[in-house]
Coordinates of C-alpha atoms in Angstrom, one line a residue:
X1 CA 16.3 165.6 48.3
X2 CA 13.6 163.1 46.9
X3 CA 17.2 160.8 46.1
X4 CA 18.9 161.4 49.1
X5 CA 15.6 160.0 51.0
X6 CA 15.5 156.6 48.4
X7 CA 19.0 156.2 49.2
X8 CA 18.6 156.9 52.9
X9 CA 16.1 154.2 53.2
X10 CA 17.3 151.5 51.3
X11 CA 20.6 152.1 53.0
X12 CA 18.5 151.4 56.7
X13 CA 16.4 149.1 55.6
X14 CA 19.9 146.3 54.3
X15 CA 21.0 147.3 57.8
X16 CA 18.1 146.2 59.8
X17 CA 17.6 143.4 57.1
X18 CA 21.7 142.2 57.9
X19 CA 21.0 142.6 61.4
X20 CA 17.8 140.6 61.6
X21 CA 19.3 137.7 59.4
X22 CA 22.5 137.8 61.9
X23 CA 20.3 137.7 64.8
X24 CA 18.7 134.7 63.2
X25 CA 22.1 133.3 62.6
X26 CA 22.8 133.4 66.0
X27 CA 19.2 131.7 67.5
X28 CA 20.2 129.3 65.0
X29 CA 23.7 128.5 66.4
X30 CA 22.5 128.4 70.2
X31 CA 20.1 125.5 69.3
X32 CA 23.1 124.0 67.7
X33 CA 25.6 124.5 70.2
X34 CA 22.7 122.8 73.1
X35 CA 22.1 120.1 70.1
X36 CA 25.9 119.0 70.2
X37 CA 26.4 120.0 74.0
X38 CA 22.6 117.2 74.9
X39 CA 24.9 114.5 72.0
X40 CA 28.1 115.2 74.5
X41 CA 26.2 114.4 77.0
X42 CA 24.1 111.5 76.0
X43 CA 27.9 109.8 74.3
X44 CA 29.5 110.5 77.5
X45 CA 26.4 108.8 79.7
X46 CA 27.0 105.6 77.4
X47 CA 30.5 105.7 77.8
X48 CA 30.2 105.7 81.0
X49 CA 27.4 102.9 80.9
X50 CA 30.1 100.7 78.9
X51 CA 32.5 101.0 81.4
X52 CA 29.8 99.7 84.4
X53 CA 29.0 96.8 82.4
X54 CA 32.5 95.8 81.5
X55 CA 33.2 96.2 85.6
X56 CA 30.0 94.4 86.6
X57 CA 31.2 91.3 84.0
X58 CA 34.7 91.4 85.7
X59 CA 33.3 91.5 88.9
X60 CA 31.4 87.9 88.2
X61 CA 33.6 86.2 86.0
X62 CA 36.0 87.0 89.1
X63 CA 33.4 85.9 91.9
X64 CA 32.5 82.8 89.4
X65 CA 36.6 81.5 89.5
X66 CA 36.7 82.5 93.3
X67 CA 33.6 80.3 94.3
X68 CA 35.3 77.2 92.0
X69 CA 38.7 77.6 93.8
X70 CA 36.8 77.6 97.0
X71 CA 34.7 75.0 96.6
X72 CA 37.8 72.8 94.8
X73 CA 39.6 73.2 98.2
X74 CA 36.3 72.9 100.3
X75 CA 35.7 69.1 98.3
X76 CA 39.4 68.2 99.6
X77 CA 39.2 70.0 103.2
X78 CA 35.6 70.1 103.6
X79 CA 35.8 72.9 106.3
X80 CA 32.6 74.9 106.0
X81 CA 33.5 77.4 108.3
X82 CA 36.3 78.2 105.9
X83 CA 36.3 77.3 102.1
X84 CA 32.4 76.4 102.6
X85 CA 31.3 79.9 102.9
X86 CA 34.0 81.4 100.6
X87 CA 32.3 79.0 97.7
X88 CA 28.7 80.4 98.8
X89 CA 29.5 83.6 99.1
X90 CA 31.0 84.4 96.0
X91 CA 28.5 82.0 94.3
X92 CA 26.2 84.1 95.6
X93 CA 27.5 87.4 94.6
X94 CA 28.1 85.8 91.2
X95 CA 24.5 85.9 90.8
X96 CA 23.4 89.1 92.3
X97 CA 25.9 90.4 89.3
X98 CA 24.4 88.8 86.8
X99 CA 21.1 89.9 88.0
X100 CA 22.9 93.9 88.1
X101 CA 23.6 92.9 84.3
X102 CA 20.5 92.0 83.6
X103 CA 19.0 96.0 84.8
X104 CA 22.0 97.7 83.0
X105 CA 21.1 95.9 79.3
X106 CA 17.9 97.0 79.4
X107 CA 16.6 98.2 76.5
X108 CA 19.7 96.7 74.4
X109 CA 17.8 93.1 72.9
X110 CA 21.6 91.3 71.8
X111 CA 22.5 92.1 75.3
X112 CA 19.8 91.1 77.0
X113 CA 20.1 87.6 74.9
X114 CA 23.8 87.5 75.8
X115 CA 23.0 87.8 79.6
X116 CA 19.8 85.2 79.7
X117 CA 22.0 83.0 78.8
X118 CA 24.8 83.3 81.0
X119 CA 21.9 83.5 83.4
X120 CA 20.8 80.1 82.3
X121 CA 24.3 78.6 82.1
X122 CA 24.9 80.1 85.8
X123 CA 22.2 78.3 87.3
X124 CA 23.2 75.0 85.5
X125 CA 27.2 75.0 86.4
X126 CA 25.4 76.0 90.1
X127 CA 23.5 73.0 89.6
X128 CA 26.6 70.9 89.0
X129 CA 28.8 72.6 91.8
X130 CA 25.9 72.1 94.4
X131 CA 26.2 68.4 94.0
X132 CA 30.0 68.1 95.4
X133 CA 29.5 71.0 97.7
X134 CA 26.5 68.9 99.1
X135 CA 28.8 65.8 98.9
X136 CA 31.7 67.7 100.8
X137 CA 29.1 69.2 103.6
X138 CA 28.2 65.7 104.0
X139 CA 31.3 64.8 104.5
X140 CA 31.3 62.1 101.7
X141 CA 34.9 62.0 100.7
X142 CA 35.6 61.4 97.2
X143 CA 32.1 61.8 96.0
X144 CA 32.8 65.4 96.4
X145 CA 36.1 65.2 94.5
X146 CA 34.1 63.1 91.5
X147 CA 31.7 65.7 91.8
X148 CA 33.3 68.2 91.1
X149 CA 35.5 66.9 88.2
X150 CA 33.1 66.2 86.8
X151 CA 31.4 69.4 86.5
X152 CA 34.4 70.9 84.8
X153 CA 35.2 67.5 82.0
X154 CA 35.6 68.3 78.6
X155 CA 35.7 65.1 76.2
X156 CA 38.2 66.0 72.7
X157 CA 36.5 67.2 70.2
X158 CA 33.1 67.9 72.3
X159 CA 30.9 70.6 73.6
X160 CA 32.7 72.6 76.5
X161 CA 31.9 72.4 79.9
X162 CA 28.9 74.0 81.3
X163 CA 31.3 76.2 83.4
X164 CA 33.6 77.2 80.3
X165 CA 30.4 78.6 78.2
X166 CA 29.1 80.2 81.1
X167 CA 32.9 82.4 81.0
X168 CA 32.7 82.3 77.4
X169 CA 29.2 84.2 77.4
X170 CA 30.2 86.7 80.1
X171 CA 33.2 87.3 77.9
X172 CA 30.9 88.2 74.9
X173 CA 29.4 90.6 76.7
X174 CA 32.5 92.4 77.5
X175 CA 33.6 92.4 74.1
X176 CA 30.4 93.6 72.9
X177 CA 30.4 96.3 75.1
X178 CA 33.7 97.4 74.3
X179 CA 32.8 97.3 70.8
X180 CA 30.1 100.1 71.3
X181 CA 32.5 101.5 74.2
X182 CA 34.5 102.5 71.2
X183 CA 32.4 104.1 69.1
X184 CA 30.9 106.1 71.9
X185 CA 34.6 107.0 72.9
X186 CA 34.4 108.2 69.0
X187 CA 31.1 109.6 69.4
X188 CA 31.8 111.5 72.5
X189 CA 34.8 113.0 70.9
X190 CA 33.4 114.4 67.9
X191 CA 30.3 115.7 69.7
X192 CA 32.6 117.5 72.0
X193 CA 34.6 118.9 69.1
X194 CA 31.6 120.0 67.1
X195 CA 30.7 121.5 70.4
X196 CA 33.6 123.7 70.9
X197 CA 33.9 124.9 67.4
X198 CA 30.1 126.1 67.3
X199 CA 31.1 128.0 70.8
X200 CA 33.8 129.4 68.9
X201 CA 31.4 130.4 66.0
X202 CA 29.0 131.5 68.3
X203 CA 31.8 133.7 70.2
X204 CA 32.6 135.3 67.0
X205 CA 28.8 135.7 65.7
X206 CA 28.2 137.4 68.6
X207 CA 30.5 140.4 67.8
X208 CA 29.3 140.6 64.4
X209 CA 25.6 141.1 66.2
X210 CA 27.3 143.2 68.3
X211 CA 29.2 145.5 65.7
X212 CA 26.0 145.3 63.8
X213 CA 23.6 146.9 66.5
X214 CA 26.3 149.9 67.1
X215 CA 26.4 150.2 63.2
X216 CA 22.7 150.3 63.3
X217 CA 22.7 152.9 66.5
X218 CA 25.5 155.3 64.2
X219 CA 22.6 154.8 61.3
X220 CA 19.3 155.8 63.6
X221 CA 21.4 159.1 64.8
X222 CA 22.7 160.0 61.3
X223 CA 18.9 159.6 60.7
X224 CA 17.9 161.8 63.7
X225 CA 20.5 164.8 62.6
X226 CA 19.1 163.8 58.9
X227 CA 15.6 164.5 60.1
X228 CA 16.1 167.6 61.8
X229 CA 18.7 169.6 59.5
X230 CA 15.6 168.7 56.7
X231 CA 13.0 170.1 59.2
X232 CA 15.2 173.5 59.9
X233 CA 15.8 173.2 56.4
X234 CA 11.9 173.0 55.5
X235 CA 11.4 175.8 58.1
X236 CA 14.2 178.0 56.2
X237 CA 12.5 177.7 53.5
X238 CA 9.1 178.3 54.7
X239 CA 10.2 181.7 56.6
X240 CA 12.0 183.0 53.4
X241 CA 8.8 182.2 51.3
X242 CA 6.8 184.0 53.4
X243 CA 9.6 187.0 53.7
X244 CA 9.4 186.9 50.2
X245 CA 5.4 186.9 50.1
X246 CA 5.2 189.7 52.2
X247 CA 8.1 191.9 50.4
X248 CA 5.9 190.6 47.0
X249 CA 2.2 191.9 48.5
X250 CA 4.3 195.4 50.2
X251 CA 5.8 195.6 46.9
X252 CA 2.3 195.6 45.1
X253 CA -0.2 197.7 47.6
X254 CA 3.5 200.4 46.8
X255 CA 2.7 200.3 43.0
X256 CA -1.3 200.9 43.5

């Protein structure tokens, strides 16, 4: 009896102990799975940062060429109703872009240094274009023209124009970001794949936990009948014992 008890208990107590470990197991794996699920997240919110940038850069490099065409016909026209406010518009809007650059690097320093200086080359090439679009609005003829050709000469062999750095710089920025764009494309995909095959993990730990509470129910109720076939047992025993007391004493008081 003493050995069925041992084996009894030691048999319920690696049961509980499995089960507790397993539910461990699975605590364990929920943090994970919200761990990779927050990296997912976090790789796809950069992606999708890389992909405003780049757009914002297009968007003045774009405004930048339009407001030189412009103001390369408003020199030769000098209609400010027409080519005039085309060049100041999208001069303009050049600049509120670079300003939208300057929010969106925030917090990334070789950015940041990347865009101060297009900021700085912007306002010099703006600078330079001012001077023929203030010759043209004044109606000066060629001044404009000279102006303006100016603004965009390139002797051989020396430093580019004011006009080609400032497209240069924007263009680092784009390939910069599409630099890190890849690696958060990379990022973003591994996350979501070490996300998927915790779920799975997770799926199947689950049933395990599952299996393993049912295998622990089957264990408390072979306990239960265990308990109570020893208790009618003990009770057997008892009665008979004291049958057998009684028959013993009746026995005895006969031989006196």
């Amino acid at each position: 009896m003493m050995g069925e008890d041992v084996r009894f208990d030691w048999r319920r107590g690696g049961a509980a102990a499995a089960g507790l470990v397993a539910a461990l197991v699975l605590v364990a794996m929920v943090f994970l799975v919200k761990f990779a699920n927050d990296a997912r997240e976090k790789a796809l919110a950069d992606e999708r940062h890389a992909y405003e940038v780049a757009l914002v850069v297009r968007n003045a490099n774009a405004n930048v060429a339009r407001a030189e065409a412009a103001l390369a016909r408003f020199v030769l026209d000098e209609n400010k109703r027409k080519s005039g406010n085309v060049y100041a518009n999208a001069w303009r809007d050049a600049g509120h872009q670079i300003k939208q650059l300057e929010a969106l690097q925030r917090g990334n320093p070789q950015q940041q240094r990347r865009v101060a200086k297009a900021k700085q080359l912007y306002v010099k090439h703006g600078e330079e274009l001012a001077l023929a679009a203030r010759a043209a609005l004044a109606s000066q003829g060629d001044a404009g023209i000279s102006y303006f050709y100016a603004a965009f000469k390139e002797e051989e062999n020396g430093p580019k124009s004011i006009g080609r750095q400032l497209d240069d710089e924007l263009n680092g920025i784009i390939v910069s970001e599409r630099a890190a764009l890849r690696g958060r494309i990379e990022q973003s995909q591994l996350f979501a794949a070490q996300a998927d095959r915790l779920t799975d993990y997770l799926s199947w730990l689950g049933i395990v936990v599952g299996l393993g509470a049912i295998f622990l129910g089957v264990v408390a109720v072979q306990a239960l009948r265990q308990n109570a076939q020893a208790r009618r047992h003990a009770e057997s025993e008892a009665e008979r014992a004291a049958a057998l007391e009684d028959a013993v004493r009746d026995r005895t008081q006969e031989l006196w």
